[in-house]
Structure formats: C-alpha cells, structure tokens
XYZ file of C-alpha atoms in Angstrom:
542
model
C 1.801 19.285 5.211
C 2.734 20.165 8.665
C 3.909 17.426 11.418
C 3.676 18.387 15.265
C 3.894 15.991 18.287
C 2.313 15.746 21.245
C 1.478 13.130 24.402
C -1.176 11.146 24.174
C -0.802 7.613 26.393
C -0.902 4.588 24.786
C -3.921 2.054 25.098
C -3.119 0.126 27.324
C -0.693 1.031 30.575
C 1.716 -1.742 30.096
C 2.412 0.130 26.462
C 2.643 3.135 28.181
C 4.826 2.121 31.037
C 7.209 0.279 28.622
C 8.093 3.683 26.356
C 9.068 5.266 29.490
C 10.748 2.808 30.293
C 9.520 2.710 34.150
C 10.000 -0.702 36.442
C 8.498 -3.467 36.357
C 8.037 -3.335 32.455
C 10.777 -1.911 32.094
C 12.481 -5.068 33.012
C 10.748 -7.729 30.880
C 12.853 -6.934 27.933
C 16.518 -6.909 26.716
C 17.174 -3.770 25.731
C 16.309 0.058 26.768
C 14.994 1.511 24.067
C 16.000 5.309 25.682
C 19.264 4.393 25.726
C 21.584 6.723 23.529
C 23.372 3.685 21.978
C 20.705 0.820 21.875
C 21.038 0.473 18.343
C 25.066 0.109 18.665
C 24.227 -2.217 21.354
C 21.960 -4.333 19.494
C 23.749 -4.574 16.286
C 26.988 -5.929 18.428
C 25.074 -8.404 19.773
C 23.922 -9.623 16.448
C 26.980 -9.327 14.786
C 28.009 -11.933 17.191
C 25.101 -14.442 15.923
C 25.107 -16.255 12.279
C 22.489 -15.853 9.613
C 21.277 -17.218 6.467
C 21.042 -14.246 4.736
C 21.886 -14.902 1.047
C 19.220 -17.955 1.612
C 16.400 -15.250 3.065
C 17.238 -12.176 -0.047
C 16.744 -15.199 -2.449
C 13.653 -16.350 -0.507
C 11.821 -13.299 -0.215
C 13.562 -11.927 -3.970
C 11.209 -14.879 -5.183
C 8.423 -14.197 -3.151
C 8.169 -10.486 -4.673
C 9.243 -11.298 -8.092
C 5.750 -11.127 -9.283
C 4.883 -7.942 -7.386
C 5.204 -4.000 -8.026
C 9.412 -3.188 -7.247
C 11.842 -0.374 -8.336
C 14.906 -0.169 -7.836
C 15.259 0.620 -4.830
C 13.468 -2.512 -4.258
C 16.862 -4.145 -5.688
C 19.071 -2.752 -3.955
C 16.839 -3.442 -0.363
C 17.849 -7.110 -1.231
C 21.322 -6.342 -2.345
C 22.119 -5.076 1.133
C 20.381 -8.050 2.294
C 23.033 -10.438 1.831
C 25.582 -8.154 3.287
C 27.179 -10.055 5.894
C 27.252 -7.069 8.193
C 23.426 -6.161 7.189
C 20.630 -6.012 9.820
C 17.003 -5.346 9.603
C 14.087 -3.353 10.644
C 11.247 -5.511 11.116
C 7.252 -5.569 11.689
C 4.278 -7.233 10.622
C 0.490 -7.520 10.118
C -1.952 -9.457 8.606
C -3.364 -9.041 5.539
C -5.959 -7.132 5.596
C -8.623 -5.990 3.022
C -7.341 -2.538 0.636
C -4.066 -2.767 3.901
C -6.560 -2.768 6.439
C -7.063 0.018 9.300
C -4.522 2.954 9.056
C -2.618 1.470 11.629
C -0.984 -0.535 9.118
C -0.140 2.812 6.749
C 1.949 3.645 10.123
C 3.634 0.417 10.680
C 4.937 0.731 7.350
C 5.908 4.238 7.541
C 7.769 3.530 10.909
C 9.590 0.235 9.525
C 11.255 2.697 6.662
C 11.612 5.330 8.689
C 13.704 4.232 11.254
C 15.360 2.027 8.683
C 16.976 4.970 7.065
C 17.717 6.838 10.595
C 20.052 3.783 11.613
C 21.807 2.774 8.134
C 22.930 6.724 8.158
C 23.453 6.707 12.484
C 25.336 3.251 12.392
C 26.823 2.695 8.340
C 26.103 0.011 8.523
C 23.073 -1.208 5.891
C 19.679 -1.816 7.661
C 16.636 -3.043 5.535
C 13.220 -2.182 5.656
C 10.849 -5.835 5.958
C 7.598 -5.975 6.609
C 6.089 -9.237 7.695
C 2.258 -10.580 6.724
C 0.742 -12.301 8.603
C -0.956 -14.784 6.132
C -0.400 -17.871 7.858
C -3.428 -15.767 10.034
C -6.773 -17.894 9.551
C -8.877 -15.346 11.178
C -10.777 -13.896 7.786
C -14.009 -11.309 10.260
C -10.352 -9.735 11.617
C -9.243 -9.096 7.945
C -12.740 -9.011 5.873
C -14.120 -5.350 5.890
C -12.915 -1.470 6.435
C -15.026 1.375 7.499
C -16.868 4.143 5.331
C -18.921 7.295 6.093
C -22.350 6.401 5.742
C -24.273 9.451 6.275
C -23.427 10.930 9.459
C -21.517 7.147 10.612
C -18.897 5.131 9.892
C -20.806 2.276 8.402
C -18.104 -1.047 8.284
C -18.427 -2.366 4.881
C -17.592 -6.687 4.700
C -16.425 -8.854 2.059
C -19.107 -12.122 1.225
C -17.970 -13.995 3.642
C -15.395 -17.304 2.412
C -16.136 -20.501 2.549
C -13.498 -23.002 4.787
C -12.729 -24.104 7.745
C -9.991 -21.934 9.197
C -8.072 -20.940 5.493
C -4.436 -18.996 6.269
C -5.730 -15.759 4.408
C -2.502 -16.629 1.793
C -5.042 -19.873 0.528
C -8.304 -17.490 0.450
C -8.873 -17.318 -3.429
C -11.297 -15.349 -4.071
C -14.035 -13.883 -6.399
C -12.936 -11.451 -8.551
C -16.324 -10.186 -9.883
C -16.997 -9.906 -6.556
C -14.441 -7.791 -5.064
C -15.257 -5.402 -7.952
C -18.809 -5.540 -6.786
C -17.555 -4.983 -3.433
C -14.321 -2.110 -4.433
C -16.777 -0.266 -6.384
C -19.361 -0.519 -3.152
C -16.202 1.213 -1.057
C -15.626 4.293 -3.672
C -19.250 5.041 -3.485
C -19.213 5.452 -0.244
C -15.734 7.378 -0.864
C -17.338 9.740 -3.159
C -15.800 11.080 -6.315
C -13.003 12.773 -6.214
C -10.701 14.288 -8.206
C -8.530 11.219 -8.099
C -10.850 8.909 -8.091
C -10.987 7.088 -11.242
C -6.722 6.263 -11.032
C -7.240 5.187 -7.701
C -9.493 2.809 -8.228
C -7.896 1.808 -11.531
C -5.131 1.019 -9.539
C -6.751 -1.170 -7.136
C -9.100 -3.055 -9.214
C -6.072 -3.645 -11.074
C -4.251 -4.845 -8.020
C -7.359 -6.980 -7.332
C -7.401 -8.185 -11.021
C -3.716 -10.017 -10.796
C -3.564 -11.341 -7.296
C -5.638 -14.829 -7.062
C -5.762 -14.566 -2.734
C -6.386 -11.837 -0.342
C -2.429 -11.635 0.411
C -1.594 -11.301 -2.338
C -4.162 -8.080 -2.818
C -2.920 -6.489 -0.120
C 0.643 -7.130 -0.708
C 0.267 -5.541 -4.248
C -0.957 -2.687 -2.898
C 1.455 -2.001 0.116
C 4.377 -2.364 -2.793
C 2.992 0.286 -5.236
C 2.622 2.622 -2.548
C 6.059 1.632 -0.855
C 7.788 0.191 -4.303
C 10.046 3.265 -4.017
C 11.416 2.785 -0.744
C 13.289 -0.108 -0.370
C 10.591 -1.757 1.192
C 10.904 -5.947 0.957
C 7.702 -8.072 2.363
C 7.730 -11.512 3.030
C 4.717 -13.905 3.506
C 4.853 -16.068 6.805
C 2.872 -18.609 4.455
C 5.582 -18.472 1.176
C 6.464 -22.211 0.525
C 9.689 -21.203 0.262
C 10.326 -19.873 3.539
C 9.209 -22.863 4.900
C 11.868 -24.420 4.198
C 14.310 -21.791 6.429
C 12.719 -22.639 8.701
C 12.390 -26.212 9.212
C 15.546 -25.842 11.858
C 13.680 -23.934 13.938
C 9.832 -25.428 13.804
C 11.984 -28.960 14.419
C 13.298 -27.147 17.963
C 9.799 -26.782 18.598
C 8.859 -29.488 18.513
C 11.473 -30.794 20.635
C 11.413 -28.406 22.687
C 7.285 -28.250 23.230
C 7.006 -28.481 27.013
C 10.019 -26.310 27.514
C 8.734 -23.056 25.577
C 5.251 -23.166 26.868
C 6.761 -23.398 30.733
C 8.821 -20.193 30.026
C 6.348 -18.289 28.713
C 3.939 -19.252 31.631
C 6.414 -18.245 34.266
C 7.135 -14.811 32.727
C 3.240 -14.224 32.377
C 2.998 -15.256 36.767
C 5.803 -12.624 37.239
C 3.912 -10.335 34.835
C 0.629 -10.841 36.801
C 2.658 -10.444 39.795
C 2.825 -6.965 38.726
C -1.036 -6.573 38.397
C -1.432 -6.747 34.642
C -3.343 -9.077 33.163
C -2.242 -11.824 30.376
C -2.092 -11.040 26.832
C -1.257 -14.688 25.156
C -3.735 -17.553 25.974
C -2.444 -20.179 26.241
C -2.051 -23.390 29.041
C 0.397 -26.646 30.004
C -0.109 -28.593 27.471
C 0.142 -25.324 24.675
C 2.677 -26.575 21.933
C 2.555 -22.906 19.986
C 1.954 -25.106 16.715
C -0.467 -25.246 14.321
C -0.556 -27.850 10.808
C -2.701 -27.544 8.160
C -4.284 -30.449 7.085
C -7.772 -30.473 4.597
C -8.110 -26.541 4.425
C -7.570 -26.607 8.176
C -5.553 -24.487 10.523
C -5.143 -27.048 13.255
C -3.936 -25.739 16.913
C -2.037 -28.318 18.836
C -1.017 -29.396 21.415
C 1.569 -31.355 23.437
C 0.975 -34.378 26.468
C 4.598 -35.047 27.581
C 3.076 -38.286 28.734
C 2.536 -39.665 26.110
C 4.768 -37.834 24.017
C 2.174 -36.934 21.362
C 0.422 -34.341 20.115
C -2.846 -33.659 20.147
C -5.927 -31.593 18.897
C -8.354 -30.704 21.682
C -12.074 -31.929 20.466
C -10.655 -34.358 18.243
C -9.324 -38.037 17.827
C -6.180 -36.515 15.766
C -2.703 -37.210 17.652
C 0.230 -38.293 16.694
C 3.986 -39.044 18.437
C 6.726 -36.063 18.124
C 8.662 -38.482 15.600
C 6.140 -38.787 12.514
C 5.845 -35.126 13.406
C 9.343 -34.372 12.824
C 9.660 -37.144 10.342
C 6.269 -35.160 8.601
C 7.905 -31.879 9.311
C 11.428 -32.922 6.900
C 8.440 -34.632 4.521
C 6.292 -31.293 4.236
C 6.691 -28.484 5.864
C 4.534 -25.589 3.999
C 1.655 -27.893 6.344
C 3.465 -25.844 9.356
C 2.581 -22.414 11.066
C 3.664 -20.705 13.620
C 1.370 -18.995 16.364
C 1.448 -15.702 19.079
C 4.062 -17.089 21.010
C 6.421 -18.517 17.608
C 6.389 -16.593 15.599
C 8.764 -13.949 17.178
C 10.833 -16.529 17.927
C 11.081 -17.791 14.154
C 10.823 -13.930 13.407
C 14.665 -13.299 15.158
C 15.636 -16.979 14.509
C 15.183 -15.674 10.422
C 15.853 -12.140 10.977
C 19.302 -10.287 11.670
C 16.234 -7.685 13.924
C 17.434 -4.707 14.873
C 14.947 -3.446 15.722
C 11.313 -4.250 16.047
C 8.074 -1.794 15.189
C 5.136 -2.584 17.361
C 2.265 -1.070 18.262
C 1.219 -1.083 22.299
C -0.701 -4.933 21.910
C 2.458 -6.483 20.714
C 4.835 -4.587 22.943
C 2.134 -6.586 25.849
C 2.237 -9.725 24.622
C 6.254 -10.186 23.789
C 6.652 -8.778 27.354
C 5.501 -12.512 28.216
C 8.631 -14.080 25.737
C 11.686 -13.008 27.693
C 12.225 -16.242 28.730
C 11.168 -18.033 26.227
C 13.982 -16.487 23.802
C 16.608 -16.544 26.602
C 15.430 -20.951 26.815
C 17.053 -20.117 22.758
C 19.944 -17.978 23.839
C 18.359 -15.061 22.420
C 17.884 -11.588 22.819
C 14.426 -9.753 22.113
C 15.314 -6.944 19.905
C 14.517 -3.311 21.065
C 10.540 -2.419 20.593
C 10.543 -0.040 19.050
C 7.105 1.601 19.624
C 5.339 2.538 15.994
C 5.200 6.189 14.989
C 1.328 6.664 15.921
C 0.052 9.522 13.664
C -3.431 11.067 13.469
C -4.763 13.272 10.314
C -6.197 16.739 10.623
C -7.970 17.593 7.512
C -8.884 21.259 6.789
C -12.454 21.419 7.115
C -11.773 19.929 10.106
C -9.272 22.258 11.966
C -11.106 25.090 11.170
C -14.030 23.107 13.244
C -12.333 22.688 15.804
C -11.511 26.023 16.331
C -14.953 27.512 15.276
C -15.859 25.011 18.187
C -13.146 26.162 20.690
C -11.637 22.817 21.289
C -8.273 21.260 20.808
C -7.269 17.994 19.339
C -5.346 16.592 22.294
C -9.263 16.778 24.511
C -10.716 15.461 21.562
C -8.246 12.645 20.658
C -8.205 11.767 24.330
C -12.290 11.949 25.129
C -14.035 12.709 21.729
C -16.548 14.856 21.693
C -19.760 13.663 23.421
C -19.465 16.392 26.598
C -18.960 19.652 25.011
C -22.025 18.747 22.152
C -24.271 17.920 24.974
C -22.871 21.264 26.579
C -23.587 23.176 23.828
C -27.180 21.338 22.800
C -28.160 22.224 26.776
C -27.021 25.889 25.935
C -29.335 26.887 23.465
C -32.618 24.508 24.889
C -35.240 26.025 26.056
C -35.319 24.955 29.901
C -38.077 27.037 30.897
C -39.972 24.967 28.466
C -38.793 21.540 29.418
C -39.194 22.796 33.545
C -42.993 23.943 32.356
C -43.956 20.556 30.563
C -42.645 18.767 33.158
C -44.576 20.449 36.151
C -47.662 19.640 34.029
C -46.727 16.042 34.301
C -46.671 15.992 37.577
C -50.073 18.671 38.310
C -51.163 15.559 35.800
C -50.495 12.476 38.113
C -51.096 14.663 40.933
C -54.852 15.419 40.335
C -56.002 12.215 38.036
C -54.414 10.333 41.794
C -57.092 12.229 43.145
C -59.589 10.490 40.449
C -58.063 7.342 40.723
C -59.157 7.468 44.418
C -62.339 8.255 43.662
C -63.360 6.397 41.140
C -62.234 3.778 43.659
C -64.736 4.055 46.193
C -67.522 5.291 43.170
C -67.124 4.141 39.542
C -64.807 1.959 39.589
C -65.343 0.122 36.237
C -64.113 3.769 34.347
C -60.499 3.583 36.249
C -59.380 1.634 32.825
C -60.179 4.782 30.766
C -59.284 7.099 33.502
C -56.260 5.331 33.508
C -56.168 5.614 29.912
C -56.709 8.887 29.825
C -53.741 10.005 31.934
C -51.382 8.182 29.622
C -52.987 9.824 26.687
C -52.391 13.344 27.326
C -48.059 12.438 29.284
C -47.686 11.101 25.735
C -49.010 14.118 23.965
C -46.962 16.204 26.994
C -43.455 13.803 25.892
C -44.164 14.757 22.229
C -43.708 18.360 22.474
C -41.188 17.702 24.744
C -39.472 15.520 21.580
C -41.102 18.038 19.072
C -38.769 20.475 20.437
C -36.203 19.280 21.078
C -36.357 18.413 17.451
C -37.494 21.769 16.928
C -33.566 23.164 18.778
C -31.589 20.210 16.862
C -33.106 21.471 13.354
C -32.100 25.029 14.116
C -28.361 24.705 15.494
C -28.376 21.323 13.003
C -24.824 23.491 11.041
C -23.266 23.636 14.213
C -23.946 20.752 15.161
C -22.751 18.953 12.474
C -19.444 20.353 13.700
C -19.112 18.593 16.483
C -19.826 14.995 14.533
C -18.076 15.640 12.096
C -15.079 16.357 14.243
C -15.817 12.920 16.044
C -16.191 11.035 12.666
C -12.637 12.476 11.706
C -10.621 12.062 14.217
C -12.367 10.026 17.192
C -13.989 7.621 15.184
C -16.830 5.341 16.794
C -14.789 6.083 20.292
C -11.691 5.206 18.680
C -8.647 6.142 17.531
C -8.024 7.041 13.524
C -6.171 4.760 13.178
C -7.939 1.950 13.772
C -11.344 2.437 11.901
C -10.339 4.811 8.974
C -8.104 3.669 5.923
C -5.516 5.100 3.110
C -7.956 4.609 0.415
C -10.023 7.656 1.924
C -6.286 10.087 1.634
C -5.525 8.965 -1.040
C -9.026 8.999 -3.285
C -8.957 12.841 -1.704
C -4.982 13.302 -3.083
C -3.456 10.608 -5.414
C -0.694 8.683 -4.161
C 1.142 11.362 -3.986
C 0.298 11.868 -0.437
C 1.915 8.871 0.227
C 5.200 10.650 -1.238
C 4.657 13.406 0.902
C 4.472 11.641 4.332
C 7.766 9.563 3.612
C 9.072 12.839 2.668
C 8.382 14.457 6.741
C 10.971 14.049 9.907
C 10.138 12.039 12.455
C 10.943 11.098 15.490
C 10.825 7.914 17.409
C 10.239 9.938 20.542
C 6.820 7.501 21.983
C 4.783 11.386 21.369
C 1.759 11.082 18.728
C 2.174 13.131 15.845
C -0.453 15.160 14.206
C -0.359 15.722 10.440
C -2.162 18.702 8.664
C -3.136 18.313 5.581
C-alpha cells in the first residue's frame, strides 16, 4: 500500500473553515486544533475534572464481554481505570456490515490519534468507539450499496416491524439476514477470500441478536488487536452511570435549549445554515415507551414535559422519579448526546465528520452552561482507495485523481464522446429535418385552402419522417458507443470507484468489497500505515 495526501475541500464550508481555523468559525469552539500544544492544554484541563473511570471501565467491560476481544482490549480496559488516562472518542450509527466506508475511516482515526497522543503525552490514551444504538431511523442503516452492472445499487434489508425502535432493540430474523448477506456477496462476486470472509460474517450474524450487536461483532472482529473499546449508547448498564446527567437535563431543559438557540443565532448571523432542528420548547430528551421512542418537549409555564401531537404529558418531578426507577427508558437527542459523552468520558479529542463539526459548533454555550469545554474536534481521516485497474484507467484517460474527486468524469466523458462522434452526419440529419419541416409547411398551407381533409394525414406523414430521422440519429449514437465501449467503460469504472452516484467513495462503498478481494489482512495493512491529522485527503493505492 502507498499513501499520498491531496487537498480536497470539505463537503460543507463550515467544516472547511474549521479545519483551517479561520474566523468566524474558529470562535465557535474552545480549542485551536492547529495549535502545537492543543492536546497538552486539553489534558491539563481534563485533570482538573473528576471522572468515574473505574465504573466506566467496568460498564464497558461488561458490555464487551460477549464480543471478540484480545489482550490489547484488556490492556485498554486496565488503562482506562488510571486516574491520568484520557480517551480519543468518536461514534457512528450501527450500519449493516458497518455501513459506508466512513465508519471504518472513523475507527482508524480514533485508533491512530490515540496511539499518537499516548506516545506524545506519555500518559494512557484509550481509543473508544461510541455506537449510536439508541438511534431509531432504521432506513439510514438498513442497506449496503453494491455493483450491479454499471451502476451502484442499494440493497435493502427487509423493513423491520415497529414504530420507532432503537437499533439496539431491533431483533432481526436470522434466515432473512442470511439471505440478505448471500445477496450482497453475490453482487461482490466470488474472489480469493470470499468463502472465509462470508463464513466470518455469517457466524457474526448468527451469534448476534440485534442490529447493534451484529455491528459490534464485526467491528471488534476487525479491530480487536488494536485496543479498541466500544460501548453502545443504549446499554442499560450505561444508563445507571448517566442518571445524574439525565437529571441535569431534566432540570435545565429550558436553559440548554436557550443556549443552543442563542448560539444558532450567532452562527446564522455569519451566514451559516443551522444544523440542529430545535425550537424553544425542545427538551432534547427521548423517552422509550411501548417500543416507541418519544421526543419530549418542555412547557415551562406548567413545568410539564409533553409529546407533540399526542396527549402524553408528565410533570418534572414525576419524570425525575421515573428516571430513578427506570433510567433505561431515557435516551439523548443530538443536542444532549455530546453533553452526556463529555460528562462521562475524559475526552482528549473527539473524532468528527464534517456534519458533526457543523452541529457541535452550535453547542458551545450549552457546554459552558455546564462549566465544560468542548474537546478538540479532530476531523476524521478522509480516505479514497485506488485499485491498480482504476489507476491504469486514470493514466489511460489522462485524468487526475484530484479532478475526479472534485468534479467526477461526466464532462471529460462527454468531450471524448463528442470527439469520436460523426458530427457531419448529425448536421446532415438535422438539416434534413429542417428541410422537411419547411417543405411540409408549404404543403399544410396548400391543403388548408384545397383539401383540409388531408391535413391530418400530412401531419402524420411528417411525424413519420421525423421519427425515422431521429431513429437514425439514435442508431448512429448507439454504433459510436458500441464501437468505443471499452474506452467509455473506463470512464464509468473510474466514476463508480471514486465518485459513485456523484458522491465521495466513503459514502457509498462498503468495507466488505475490499475484504472480499483482499481478506481481513487488508485492515492490518491499513493500520500499518502512518496517518497525519493535517486535514488533507488521503489517497491509498492498494
């Protein structure tokens, strides 16, 4: 494997300005990630705070005991109990087969930054992956894209019954899952490592019960040797540790929302679109009742929590009592999840995608309400994999990887097609069409004064000739595309690989395409590479 770095703008302007630490975006955060001593500064800030590391380590160990582990995992759990320890943390939804590639990029980012900073600081830095198992949007995680001919096809897992179940509560049918996995691997095709990779995935699906468990099993199978710790945000044991924080959220519902709305106004003043969809009554809290996740609002006048468009309501004292009795039915929304994470974990850094960077910027005042600072938000490593055949296609077509990643190949493909198309023939056929229309116009005018009954036939006659000319033009185009199919397919192949469906590779492709081709050693080869957190895009030639 070879790794190169190039400059590709982030998918949103806010994230681009953040990575360059430019104003006004720089002012929406507590740390300057370009500052040399930023991690030492953050470490010193964390040492002034108290964290229940031992209880946290016990909770994570309890969660992880049913998943693949290693000596490195156990070492990480021991290190987390150290009062001087910090973590590099990031999270993602529990996508099927780990979801798009950016999930894997995020895990690698967490592991690599933790490794680097443990070496630099000389203190324990543990990599932690926070699984968003409490999310309930199944449609976001229920599919994988796979090649189908010349296109990328979305292959959906059968829709699960239930209203708004958390991913961690979705128990799948194992026969249905096996059929779905067989479909995915059929699209991937029979390769050198297909049998062993498919057997491993099938075993993972059979030993798991829920969508989140299946996700965790795969992630730990791939990364257990690197000391990664994982925790499900929906874990019942974690809820006991979270009770004091949830209590704070209940008591300060209006204040938290007020701070976020104020920060949103400030950001909007500079022309940025707000990312978090909240309103003055938002309580930023979910309650789980009857397998449905209810988003709560708060009415300060009555001191009652309500659910929009329903009769459900509960006063604050009763809700607080419910928290003491059944903390497992409470969960965070996008506003309170970061507050919860930073209350529990001594986070040296948070690994974030472009969207996360944008919405965390709206939380600065909410963090300050709780006398906390947001951790340094470190953009996850952005990676594009280039296979040997794609590299050859790029050379043959004289395309640069930068241009393809930024703009795709549609323009260059059209230019090439124009260069091999017989434009003289096209002009002759267009002239013929124009001539016919002009001559028939004279015929129409003549018949208008002589034989009006023949007018419909004359119009039909013109339409027939026009249709035949269009048919000839299409046939000529088809022959050109047929004759130069191999060259045109190179453009399609490059687009499918590097900018599929007009999106970055990391948002469409899945890691199992590469595992199917190269086996699980592919992960170890990736982990052997040196990555710099410099905001530049990483090109990995495989």
